[in-house]
Short mmCIF file of C-alpha atoms and ligand atoms in Angstrom, two decimals:
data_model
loop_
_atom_site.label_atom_id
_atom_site.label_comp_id
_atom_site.label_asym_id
_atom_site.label_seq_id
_atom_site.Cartn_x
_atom_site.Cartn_y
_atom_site.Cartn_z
CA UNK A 1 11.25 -61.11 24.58
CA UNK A 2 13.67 -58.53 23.74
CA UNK A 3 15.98 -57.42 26.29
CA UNK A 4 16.04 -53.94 28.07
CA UNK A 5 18.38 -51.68 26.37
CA UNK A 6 21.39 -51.07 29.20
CA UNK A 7 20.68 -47.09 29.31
CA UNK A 8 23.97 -46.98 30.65
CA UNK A 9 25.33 -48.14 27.19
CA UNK A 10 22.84 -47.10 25.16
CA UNK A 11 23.84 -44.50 22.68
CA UNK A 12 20.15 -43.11 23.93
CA UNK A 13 21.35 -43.18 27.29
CA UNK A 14 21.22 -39.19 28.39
CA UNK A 15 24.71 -38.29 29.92
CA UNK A 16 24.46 -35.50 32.50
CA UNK A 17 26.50 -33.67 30.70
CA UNK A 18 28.91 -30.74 31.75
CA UNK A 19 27.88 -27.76 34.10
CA UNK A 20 27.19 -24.80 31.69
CA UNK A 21 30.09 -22.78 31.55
CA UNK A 22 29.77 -19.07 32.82
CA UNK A 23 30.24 -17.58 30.08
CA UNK A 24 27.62 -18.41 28.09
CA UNK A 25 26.18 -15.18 27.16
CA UNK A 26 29.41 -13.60 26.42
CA UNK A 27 28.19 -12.56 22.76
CA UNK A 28 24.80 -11.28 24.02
CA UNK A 29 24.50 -8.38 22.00
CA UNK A 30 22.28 -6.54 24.18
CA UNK A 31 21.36 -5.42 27.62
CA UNK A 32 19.03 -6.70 29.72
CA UNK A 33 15.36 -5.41 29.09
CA UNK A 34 15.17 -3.13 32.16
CA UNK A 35 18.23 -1.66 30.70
CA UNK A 36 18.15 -1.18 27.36
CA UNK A 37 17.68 2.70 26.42
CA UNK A 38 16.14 4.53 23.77
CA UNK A 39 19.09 4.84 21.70
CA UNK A 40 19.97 0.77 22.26
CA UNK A 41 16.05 0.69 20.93
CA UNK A 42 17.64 2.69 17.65
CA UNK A 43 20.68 1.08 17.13
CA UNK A 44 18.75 -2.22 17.34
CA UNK A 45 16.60 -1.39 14.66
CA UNK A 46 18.85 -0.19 12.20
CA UNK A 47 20.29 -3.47 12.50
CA UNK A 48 17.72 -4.91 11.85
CA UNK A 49 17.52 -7.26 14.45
CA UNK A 50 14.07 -8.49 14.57
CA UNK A 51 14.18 -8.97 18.77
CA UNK A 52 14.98 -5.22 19.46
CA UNK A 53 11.71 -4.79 16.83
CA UNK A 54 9.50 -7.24 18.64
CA UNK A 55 10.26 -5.71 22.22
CA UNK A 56 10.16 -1.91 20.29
CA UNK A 57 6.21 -3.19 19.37
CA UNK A 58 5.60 -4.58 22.58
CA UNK A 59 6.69 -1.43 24.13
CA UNK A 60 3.76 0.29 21.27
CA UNK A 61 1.76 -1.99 22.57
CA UNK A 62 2.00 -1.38 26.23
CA UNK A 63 -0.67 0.21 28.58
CA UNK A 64 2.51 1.30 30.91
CA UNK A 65 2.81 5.70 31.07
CA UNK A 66 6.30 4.61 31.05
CA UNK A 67 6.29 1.96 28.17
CA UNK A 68 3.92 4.85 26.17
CA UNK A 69 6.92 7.60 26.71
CA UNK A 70 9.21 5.51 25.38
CA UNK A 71 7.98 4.07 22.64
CA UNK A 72 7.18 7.68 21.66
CA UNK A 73 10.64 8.49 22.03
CA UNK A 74 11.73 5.39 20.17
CA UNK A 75 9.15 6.34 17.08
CA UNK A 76 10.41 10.07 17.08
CA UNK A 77 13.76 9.11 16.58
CA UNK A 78 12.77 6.42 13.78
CA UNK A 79 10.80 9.13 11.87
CA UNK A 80 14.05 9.93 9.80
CA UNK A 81 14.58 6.86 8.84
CA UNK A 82 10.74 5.67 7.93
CA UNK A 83 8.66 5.81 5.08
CA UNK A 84 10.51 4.31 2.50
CA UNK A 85 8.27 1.39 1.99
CA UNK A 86 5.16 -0.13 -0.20
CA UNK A 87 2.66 -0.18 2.00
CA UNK A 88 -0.16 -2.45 1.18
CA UNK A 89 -3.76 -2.95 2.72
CA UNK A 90 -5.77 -6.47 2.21
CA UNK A 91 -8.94 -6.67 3.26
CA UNK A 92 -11.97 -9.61 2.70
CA UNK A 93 -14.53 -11.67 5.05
CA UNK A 94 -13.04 -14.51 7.18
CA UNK A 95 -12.52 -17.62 4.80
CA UNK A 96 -11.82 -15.50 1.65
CA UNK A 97 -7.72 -16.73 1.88
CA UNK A 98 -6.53 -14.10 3.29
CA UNK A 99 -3.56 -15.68 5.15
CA UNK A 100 -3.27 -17.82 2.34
CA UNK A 101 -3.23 -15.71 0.04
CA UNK A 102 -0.59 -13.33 2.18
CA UNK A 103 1.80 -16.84 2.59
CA UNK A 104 2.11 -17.04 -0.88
CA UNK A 105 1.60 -13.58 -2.51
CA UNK A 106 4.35 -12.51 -0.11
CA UNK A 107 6.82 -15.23 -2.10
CA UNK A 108 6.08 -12.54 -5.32
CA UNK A 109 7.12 -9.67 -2.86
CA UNK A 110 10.50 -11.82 -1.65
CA UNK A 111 11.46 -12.87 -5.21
CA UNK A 112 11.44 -8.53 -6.03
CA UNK A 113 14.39 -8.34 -3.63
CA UNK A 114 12.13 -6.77 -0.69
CA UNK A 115 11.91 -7.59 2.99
CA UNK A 116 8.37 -7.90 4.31
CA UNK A 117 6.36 -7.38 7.25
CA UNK A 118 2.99 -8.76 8.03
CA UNK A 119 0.69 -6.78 10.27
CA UNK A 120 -2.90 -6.98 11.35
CA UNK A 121 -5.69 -4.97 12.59
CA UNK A 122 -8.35 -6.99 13.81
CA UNK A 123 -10.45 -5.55 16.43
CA UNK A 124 -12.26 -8.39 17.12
CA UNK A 125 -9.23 -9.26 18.88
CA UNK A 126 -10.62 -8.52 22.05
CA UNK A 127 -13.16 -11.06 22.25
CA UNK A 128 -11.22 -13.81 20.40
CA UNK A 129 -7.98 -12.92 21.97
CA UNK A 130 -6.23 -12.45 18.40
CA UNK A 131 -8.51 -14.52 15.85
CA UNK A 132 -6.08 -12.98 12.77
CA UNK A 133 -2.56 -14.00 12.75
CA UNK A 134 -3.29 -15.41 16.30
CA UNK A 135 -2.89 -19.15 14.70
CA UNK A 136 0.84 -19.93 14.50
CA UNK A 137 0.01 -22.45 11.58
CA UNK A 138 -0.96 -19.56 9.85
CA UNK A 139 1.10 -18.58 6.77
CA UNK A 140 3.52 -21.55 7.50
CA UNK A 141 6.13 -20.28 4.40
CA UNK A 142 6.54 -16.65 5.29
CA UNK A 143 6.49 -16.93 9.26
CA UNK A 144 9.63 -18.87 8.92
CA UNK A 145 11.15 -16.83 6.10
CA UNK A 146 14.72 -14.72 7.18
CA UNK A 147 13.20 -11.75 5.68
CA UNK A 148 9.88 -11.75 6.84
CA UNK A 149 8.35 -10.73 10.33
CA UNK A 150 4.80 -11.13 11.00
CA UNK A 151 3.40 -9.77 13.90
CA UNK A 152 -0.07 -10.45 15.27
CA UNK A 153 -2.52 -8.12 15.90
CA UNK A 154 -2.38 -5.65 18.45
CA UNK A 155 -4.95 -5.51 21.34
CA UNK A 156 -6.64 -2.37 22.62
CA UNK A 157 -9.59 -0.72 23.92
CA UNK A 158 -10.51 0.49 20.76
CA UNK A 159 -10.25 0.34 16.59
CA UNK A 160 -8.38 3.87 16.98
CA UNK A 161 -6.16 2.27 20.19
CA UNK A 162 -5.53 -0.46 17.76
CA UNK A 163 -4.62 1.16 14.55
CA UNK A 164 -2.27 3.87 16.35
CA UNK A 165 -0.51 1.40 17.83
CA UNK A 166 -0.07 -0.58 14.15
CA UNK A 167 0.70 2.71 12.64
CA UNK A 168 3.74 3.17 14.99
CA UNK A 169 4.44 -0.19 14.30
CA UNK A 170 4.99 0.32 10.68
CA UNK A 171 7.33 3.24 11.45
CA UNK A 172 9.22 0.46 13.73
CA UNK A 173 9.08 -2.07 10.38
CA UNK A 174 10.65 0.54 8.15
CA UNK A 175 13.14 1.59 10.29
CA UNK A 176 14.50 -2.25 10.94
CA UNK A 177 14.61 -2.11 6.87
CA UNK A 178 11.33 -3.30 5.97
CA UNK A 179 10.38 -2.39 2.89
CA UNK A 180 7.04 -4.33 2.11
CA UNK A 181 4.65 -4.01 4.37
CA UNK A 182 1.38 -5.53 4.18
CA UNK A 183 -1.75 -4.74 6.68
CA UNK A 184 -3.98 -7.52 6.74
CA UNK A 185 -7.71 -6.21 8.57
CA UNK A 186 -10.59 -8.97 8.64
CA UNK A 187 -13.69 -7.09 6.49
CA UNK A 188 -15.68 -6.20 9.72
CA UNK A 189 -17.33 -2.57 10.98
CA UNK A 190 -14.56 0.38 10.77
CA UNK A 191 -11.57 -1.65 10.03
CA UNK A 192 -11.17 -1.01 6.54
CA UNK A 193 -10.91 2.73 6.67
CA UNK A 194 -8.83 2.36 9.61
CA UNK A 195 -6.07 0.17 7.72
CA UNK A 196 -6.87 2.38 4.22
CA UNK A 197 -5.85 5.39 5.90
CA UNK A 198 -2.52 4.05 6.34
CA UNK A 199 -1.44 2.30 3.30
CA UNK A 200 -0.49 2.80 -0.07
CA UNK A 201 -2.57 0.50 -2.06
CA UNK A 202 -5.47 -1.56 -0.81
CA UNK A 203 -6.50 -5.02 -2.30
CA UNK A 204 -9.68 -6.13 -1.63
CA UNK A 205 -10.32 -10.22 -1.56
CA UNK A 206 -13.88 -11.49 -2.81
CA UNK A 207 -15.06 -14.90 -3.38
CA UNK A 208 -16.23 -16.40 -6.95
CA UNK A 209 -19.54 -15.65 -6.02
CA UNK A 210 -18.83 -12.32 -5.97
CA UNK A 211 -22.08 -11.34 -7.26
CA UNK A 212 -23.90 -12.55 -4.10
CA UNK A 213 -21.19 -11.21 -1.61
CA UNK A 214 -21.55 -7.33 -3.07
CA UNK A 215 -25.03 -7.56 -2.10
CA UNK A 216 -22.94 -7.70 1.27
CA UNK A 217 -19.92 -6.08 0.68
CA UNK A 218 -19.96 -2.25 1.68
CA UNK A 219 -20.14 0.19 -1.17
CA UNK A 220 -17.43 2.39 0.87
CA UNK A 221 -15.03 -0.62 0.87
CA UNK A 222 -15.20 -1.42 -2.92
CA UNK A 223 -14.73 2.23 -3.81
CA UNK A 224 -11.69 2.56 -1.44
CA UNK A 225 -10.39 -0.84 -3.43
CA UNK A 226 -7.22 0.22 -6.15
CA UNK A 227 -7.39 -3.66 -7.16
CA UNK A 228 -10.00 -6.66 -6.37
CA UNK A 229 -8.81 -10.19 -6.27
CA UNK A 230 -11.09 -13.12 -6.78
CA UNK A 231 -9.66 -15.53 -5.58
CA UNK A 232 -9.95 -19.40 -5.39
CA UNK A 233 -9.94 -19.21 -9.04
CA UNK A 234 -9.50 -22.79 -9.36
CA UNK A 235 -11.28 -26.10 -9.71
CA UNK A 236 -14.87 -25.77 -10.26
CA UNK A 237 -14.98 -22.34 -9.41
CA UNK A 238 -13.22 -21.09 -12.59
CA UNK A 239 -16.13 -19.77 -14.33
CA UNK A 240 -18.05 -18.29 -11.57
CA UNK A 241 -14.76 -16.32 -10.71
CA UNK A 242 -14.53 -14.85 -14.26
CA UNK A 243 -17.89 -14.05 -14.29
CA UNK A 244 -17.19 -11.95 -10.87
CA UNK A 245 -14.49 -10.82 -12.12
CA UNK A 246 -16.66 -9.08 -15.28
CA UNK A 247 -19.12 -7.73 -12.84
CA UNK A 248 -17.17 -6.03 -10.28
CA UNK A 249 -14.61 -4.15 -13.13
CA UNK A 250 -18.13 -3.24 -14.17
CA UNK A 251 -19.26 -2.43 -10.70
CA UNK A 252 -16.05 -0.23 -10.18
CA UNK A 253 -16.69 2.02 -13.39
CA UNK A 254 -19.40 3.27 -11.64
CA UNK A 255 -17.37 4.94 -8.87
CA UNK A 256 -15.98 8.49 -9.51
CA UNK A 257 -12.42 8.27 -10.70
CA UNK A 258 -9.96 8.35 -8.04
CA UNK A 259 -7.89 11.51 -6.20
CA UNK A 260 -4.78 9.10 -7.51
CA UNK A 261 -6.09 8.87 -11.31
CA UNK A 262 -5.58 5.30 -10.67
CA UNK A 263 -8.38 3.20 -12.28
CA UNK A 264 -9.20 0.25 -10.26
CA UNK A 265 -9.80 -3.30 -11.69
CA UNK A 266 -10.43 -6.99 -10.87
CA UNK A 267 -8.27 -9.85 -11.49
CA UNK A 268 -8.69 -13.48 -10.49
CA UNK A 269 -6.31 -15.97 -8.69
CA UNK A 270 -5.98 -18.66 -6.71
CA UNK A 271 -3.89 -18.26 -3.42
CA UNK A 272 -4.06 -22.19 -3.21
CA UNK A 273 -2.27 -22.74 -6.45
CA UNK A 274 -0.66 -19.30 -6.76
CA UNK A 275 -1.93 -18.46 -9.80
CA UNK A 276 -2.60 -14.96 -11.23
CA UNK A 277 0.17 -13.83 -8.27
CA UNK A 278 2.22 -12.34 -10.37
CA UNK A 279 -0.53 -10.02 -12.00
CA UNK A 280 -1.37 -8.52 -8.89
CA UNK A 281 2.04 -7.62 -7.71
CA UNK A 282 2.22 -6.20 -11.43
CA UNK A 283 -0.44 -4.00 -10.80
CA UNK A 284 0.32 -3.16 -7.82
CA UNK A 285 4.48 -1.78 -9.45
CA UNK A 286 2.24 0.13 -11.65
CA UNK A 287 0.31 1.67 -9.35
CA UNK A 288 3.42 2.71 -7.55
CA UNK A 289 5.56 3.76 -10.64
CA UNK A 290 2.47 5.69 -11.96
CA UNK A 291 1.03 7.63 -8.46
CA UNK A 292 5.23 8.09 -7.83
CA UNK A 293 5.16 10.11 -11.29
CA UNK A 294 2.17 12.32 -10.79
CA UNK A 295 2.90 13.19 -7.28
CA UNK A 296 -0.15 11.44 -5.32
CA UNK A 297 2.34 8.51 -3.84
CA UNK A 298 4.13 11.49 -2.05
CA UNK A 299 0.93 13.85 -1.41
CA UNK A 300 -1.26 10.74 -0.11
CA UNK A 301 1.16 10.35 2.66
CA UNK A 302 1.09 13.75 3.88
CA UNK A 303 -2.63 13.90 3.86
CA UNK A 304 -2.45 10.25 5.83
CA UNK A 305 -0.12 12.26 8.26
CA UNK A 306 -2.64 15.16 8.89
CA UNK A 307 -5.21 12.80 9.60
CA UNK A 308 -3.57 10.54 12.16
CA UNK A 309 -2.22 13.20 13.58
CA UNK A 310 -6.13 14.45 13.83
CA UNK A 311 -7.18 10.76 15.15
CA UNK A 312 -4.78 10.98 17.54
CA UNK A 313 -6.05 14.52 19.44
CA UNK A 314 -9.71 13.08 19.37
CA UNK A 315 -8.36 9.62 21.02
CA UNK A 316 -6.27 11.42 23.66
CA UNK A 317 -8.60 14.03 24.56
CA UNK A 318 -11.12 11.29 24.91
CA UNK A 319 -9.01 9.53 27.06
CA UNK A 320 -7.61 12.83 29.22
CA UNK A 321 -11.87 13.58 29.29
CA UNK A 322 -12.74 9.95 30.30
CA UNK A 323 -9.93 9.56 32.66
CA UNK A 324 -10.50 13.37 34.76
CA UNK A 325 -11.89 12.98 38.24
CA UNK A 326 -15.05 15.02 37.85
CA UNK A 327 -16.14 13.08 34.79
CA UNK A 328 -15.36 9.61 36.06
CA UNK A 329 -17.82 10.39 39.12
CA UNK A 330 -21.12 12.02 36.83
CA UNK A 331 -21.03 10.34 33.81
CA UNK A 332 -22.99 7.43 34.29
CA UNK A 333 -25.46 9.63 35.94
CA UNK A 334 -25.63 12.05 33.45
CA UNK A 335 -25.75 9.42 30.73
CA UNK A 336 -28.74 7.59 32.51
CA UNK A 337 -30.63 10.76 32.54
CA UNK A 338 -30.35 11.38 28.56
CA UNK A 339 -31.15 7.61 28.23
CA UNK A 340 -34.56 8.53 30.33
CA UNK A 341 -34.85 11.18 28.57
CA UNK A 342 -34.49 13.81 31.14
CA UNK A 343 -31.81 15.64 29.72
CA UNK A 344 -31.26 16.14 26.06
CA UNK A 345 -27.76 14.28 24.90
CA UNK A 346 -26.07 18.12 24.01
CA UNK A 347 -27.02 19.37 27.22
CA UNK A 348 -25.74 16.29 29.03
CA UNK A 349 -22.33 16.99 26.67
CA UNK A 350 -22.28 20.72 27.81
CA UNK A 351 -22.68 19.77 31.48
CA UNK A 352 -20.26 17.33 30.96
CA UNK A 353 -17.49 19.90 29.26
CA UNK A 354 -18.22 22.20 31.97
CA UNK A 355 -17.46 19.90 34.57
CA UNK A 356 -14.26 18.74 32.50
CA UNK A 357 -13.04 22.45 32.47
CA UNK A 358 -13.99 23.10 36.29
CA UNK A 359 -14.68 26.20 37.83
P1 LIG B 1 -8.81 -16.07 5.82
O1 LIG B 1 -9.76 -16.34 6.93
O2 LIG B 1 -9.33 -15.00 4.91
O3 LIG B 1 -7.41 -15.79 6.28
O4 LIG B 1 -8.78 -17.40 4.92
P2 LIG B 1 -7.73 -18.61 4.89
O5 LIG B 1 -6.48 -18.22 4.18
O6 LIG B 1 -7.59 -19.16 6.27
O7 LIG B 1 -8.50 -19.65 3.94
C1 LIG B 1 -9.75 -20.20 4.25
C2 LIG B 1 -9.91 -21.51 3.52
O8 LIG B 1 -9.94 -21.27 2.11
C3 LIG B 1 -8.78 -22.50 3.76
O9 LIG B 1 -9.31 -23.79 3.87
C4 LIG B 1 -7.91 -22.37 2.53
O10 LIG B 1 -7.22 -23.55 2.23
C5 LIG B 1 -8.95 -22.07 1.47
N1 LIG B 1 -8.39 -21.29 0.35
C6 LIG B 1 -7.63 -20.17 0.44
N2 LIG B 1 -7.26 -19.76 -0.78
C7 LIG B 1 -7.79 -20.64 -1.66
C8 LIG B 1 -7.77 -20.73 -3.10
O11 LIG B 1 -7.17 -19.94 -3.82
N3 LIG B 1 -8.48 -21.78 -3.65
C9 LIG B 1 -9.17 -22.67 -2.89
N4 LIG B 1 -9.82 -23.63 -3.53
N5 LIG B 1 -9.19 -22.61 -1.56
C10 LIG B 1 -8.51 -21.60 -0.95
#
């Protein structure tokens, strides 16, 4: 019978060690969170320190009236110092390899000398709590990477809740010198538009049985596409991916040519073995050098501009017309009235307005 190691000898043995010393925290760089101003928020960021970003989101993120004024404060002040990044969208049913594909695409994006952030939109959220980028084992290479920061996706009330709030967010990245960022949205209900109304190029994932999934696959998402991947080009799957590949560049010279003049094509790859990587991240330079030269890259952004800045009157008066006393008290009433069909629905929306504007 072996003996019982003496703990007391034991190199194992667990000394109790010194008191910590007070001064500990002598090189924190930063105040407390109750105390850390706007212009702390700022300095932070152009630091690039990747806390001061996570607390600037969480701040985006926030329900608080207090939280909300700050953050805007914070984002006005990044404005200056935004924009000046490729913005890509990815979109593709669960399973596709998305987050694969993201772990090791974003090696092609790290090897071109940028720093990248990883950002979601998935408004299932609410249900699953965060089913995209909610899994920590997710993208194992880049979530441990210096000069990547991934960021899971916001939770709100609603897809235009959610994409604000990932929109400021972006602003945020840029600011703390991002200067890849890629939206990652989960191929359900409004999602797409919401994510291609924010990003520069969007690269649509589809499976090597493509030809099956179109039949699924929303026309509106396709034409929106400026590249499709197939991916899991690999194994047994080689052929049917070429053969999707052939039918969707076919499928997308049926679309009108795009506002950009960009024409979009397929490729094929395989996330798993990161093959065909660098072809996409080659079309997606050329995309940029060639929209840069004819002016779109610039004009696309200001048209995205108008229209959040649209999507964000129609969420807050929503919200100011939801939230107002009078409306809070008749609208289930009212609303049970059109569903028996006692009122028509634009009456009901008048008497509604009226009661919204008071006397
Ligand atoms: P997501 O739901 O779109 O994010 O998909 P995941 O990245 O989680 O991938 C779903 C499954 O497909 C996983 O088991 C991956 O290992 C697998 N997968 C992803 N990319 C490839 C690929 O290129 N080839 C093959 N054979 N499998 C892949």
């Amino acid at each position: 019978m072996t003996k019982k190691p003496d703990n007391k000898k034991s190199a194992l043995h667990i000394s109790k060690g010194k008191a910590n010393s007070s001064n500990i925290n002598q090189n924190f760089k930063y105040k407390r969170r109750k105390d850390l101003g706007v212009d702390d928020y700022i300095a932070g960021l152009l630091a690039g320190d990747r806390v001061i970003l996570g607390r600037a989101i969480s701040l985006v993120e926030s329900q608080q009236a207090k939280d909300q004024l700050k953050a805007q404060q914070i984002i006005e002040k990044c404005l200056p110092y935004s924009g000046n990044s490729l913005r890509i969208g990815l979109t593709g049913t669960p399973g596709v390899g998305k987050s694969t594909f993201i772990d090791c695409f974003g090696q092609e994006i790290l090897q071109a000398g940028h720093r990248l952030a990883v950002l979601a939109i998935d408004p299932s959220s609410q249900l699953t709590k965060g089913s995209i980028l909610g899994d920590k084992t997710r993208m194992q290479q880049l979530s441990v990477h210096p000069k990547v920061f991934v960021r899971p996706s916001p939770a709100g009330a609603s897809l235009g809740g959610v994409a604000r709030k990932t929109r400021e967010t972006v602003i945020l990245c840029e600011t703390a010198g991002f200067d890849a960022i890629v939206i990652e949205t989960v191929g359900v209900g409004q999602s797409e538009t919401a994510v291609h109304s924010m990003v520069d190029f969007f690269l649509l994932l589809l499976l090597p049985n493509a030809g099956d999934e179109l039949q699924g696959i929303k026309r509106g998402v396709m034409e929106m596409a400026d590249l499709i991947a197939i991916n899991k080009a690999d194994g047994d799957n080689i052929t049917a991916a070429k053969l999707a590949k052939k039918q969707c560049r076919n499928g997308l010279h049926l679309f009108p040519p795009k506002p950009s003049d960009w024409v979009a094509t397929a490729e094929t790859c395989s996330a798993l073995e990161g093959k065909g990587l660098d072809k996409i991240w080659q079309h997606i330079q050329a995309y940029r050098r060639q929209t840069t030269i004819n002016g779109y890259f610039q004009e696309h952004r200001k048209q995205q501009a108008k229209y959040w800045m649209e999507e964000s009157i129609n969420e807050q008066l929503k919200s100011l017309f939801m939230s107002h006393p009078s409306i809070q008290q008749q609208f289930k009433a009212i609303e049970q009235q059109v569903i028996e069909g006692k009122i028509s629905p634009f009456r009901a929306a008048e008497n509604l307005i009226a009661l919204f504007k008071g006397p």
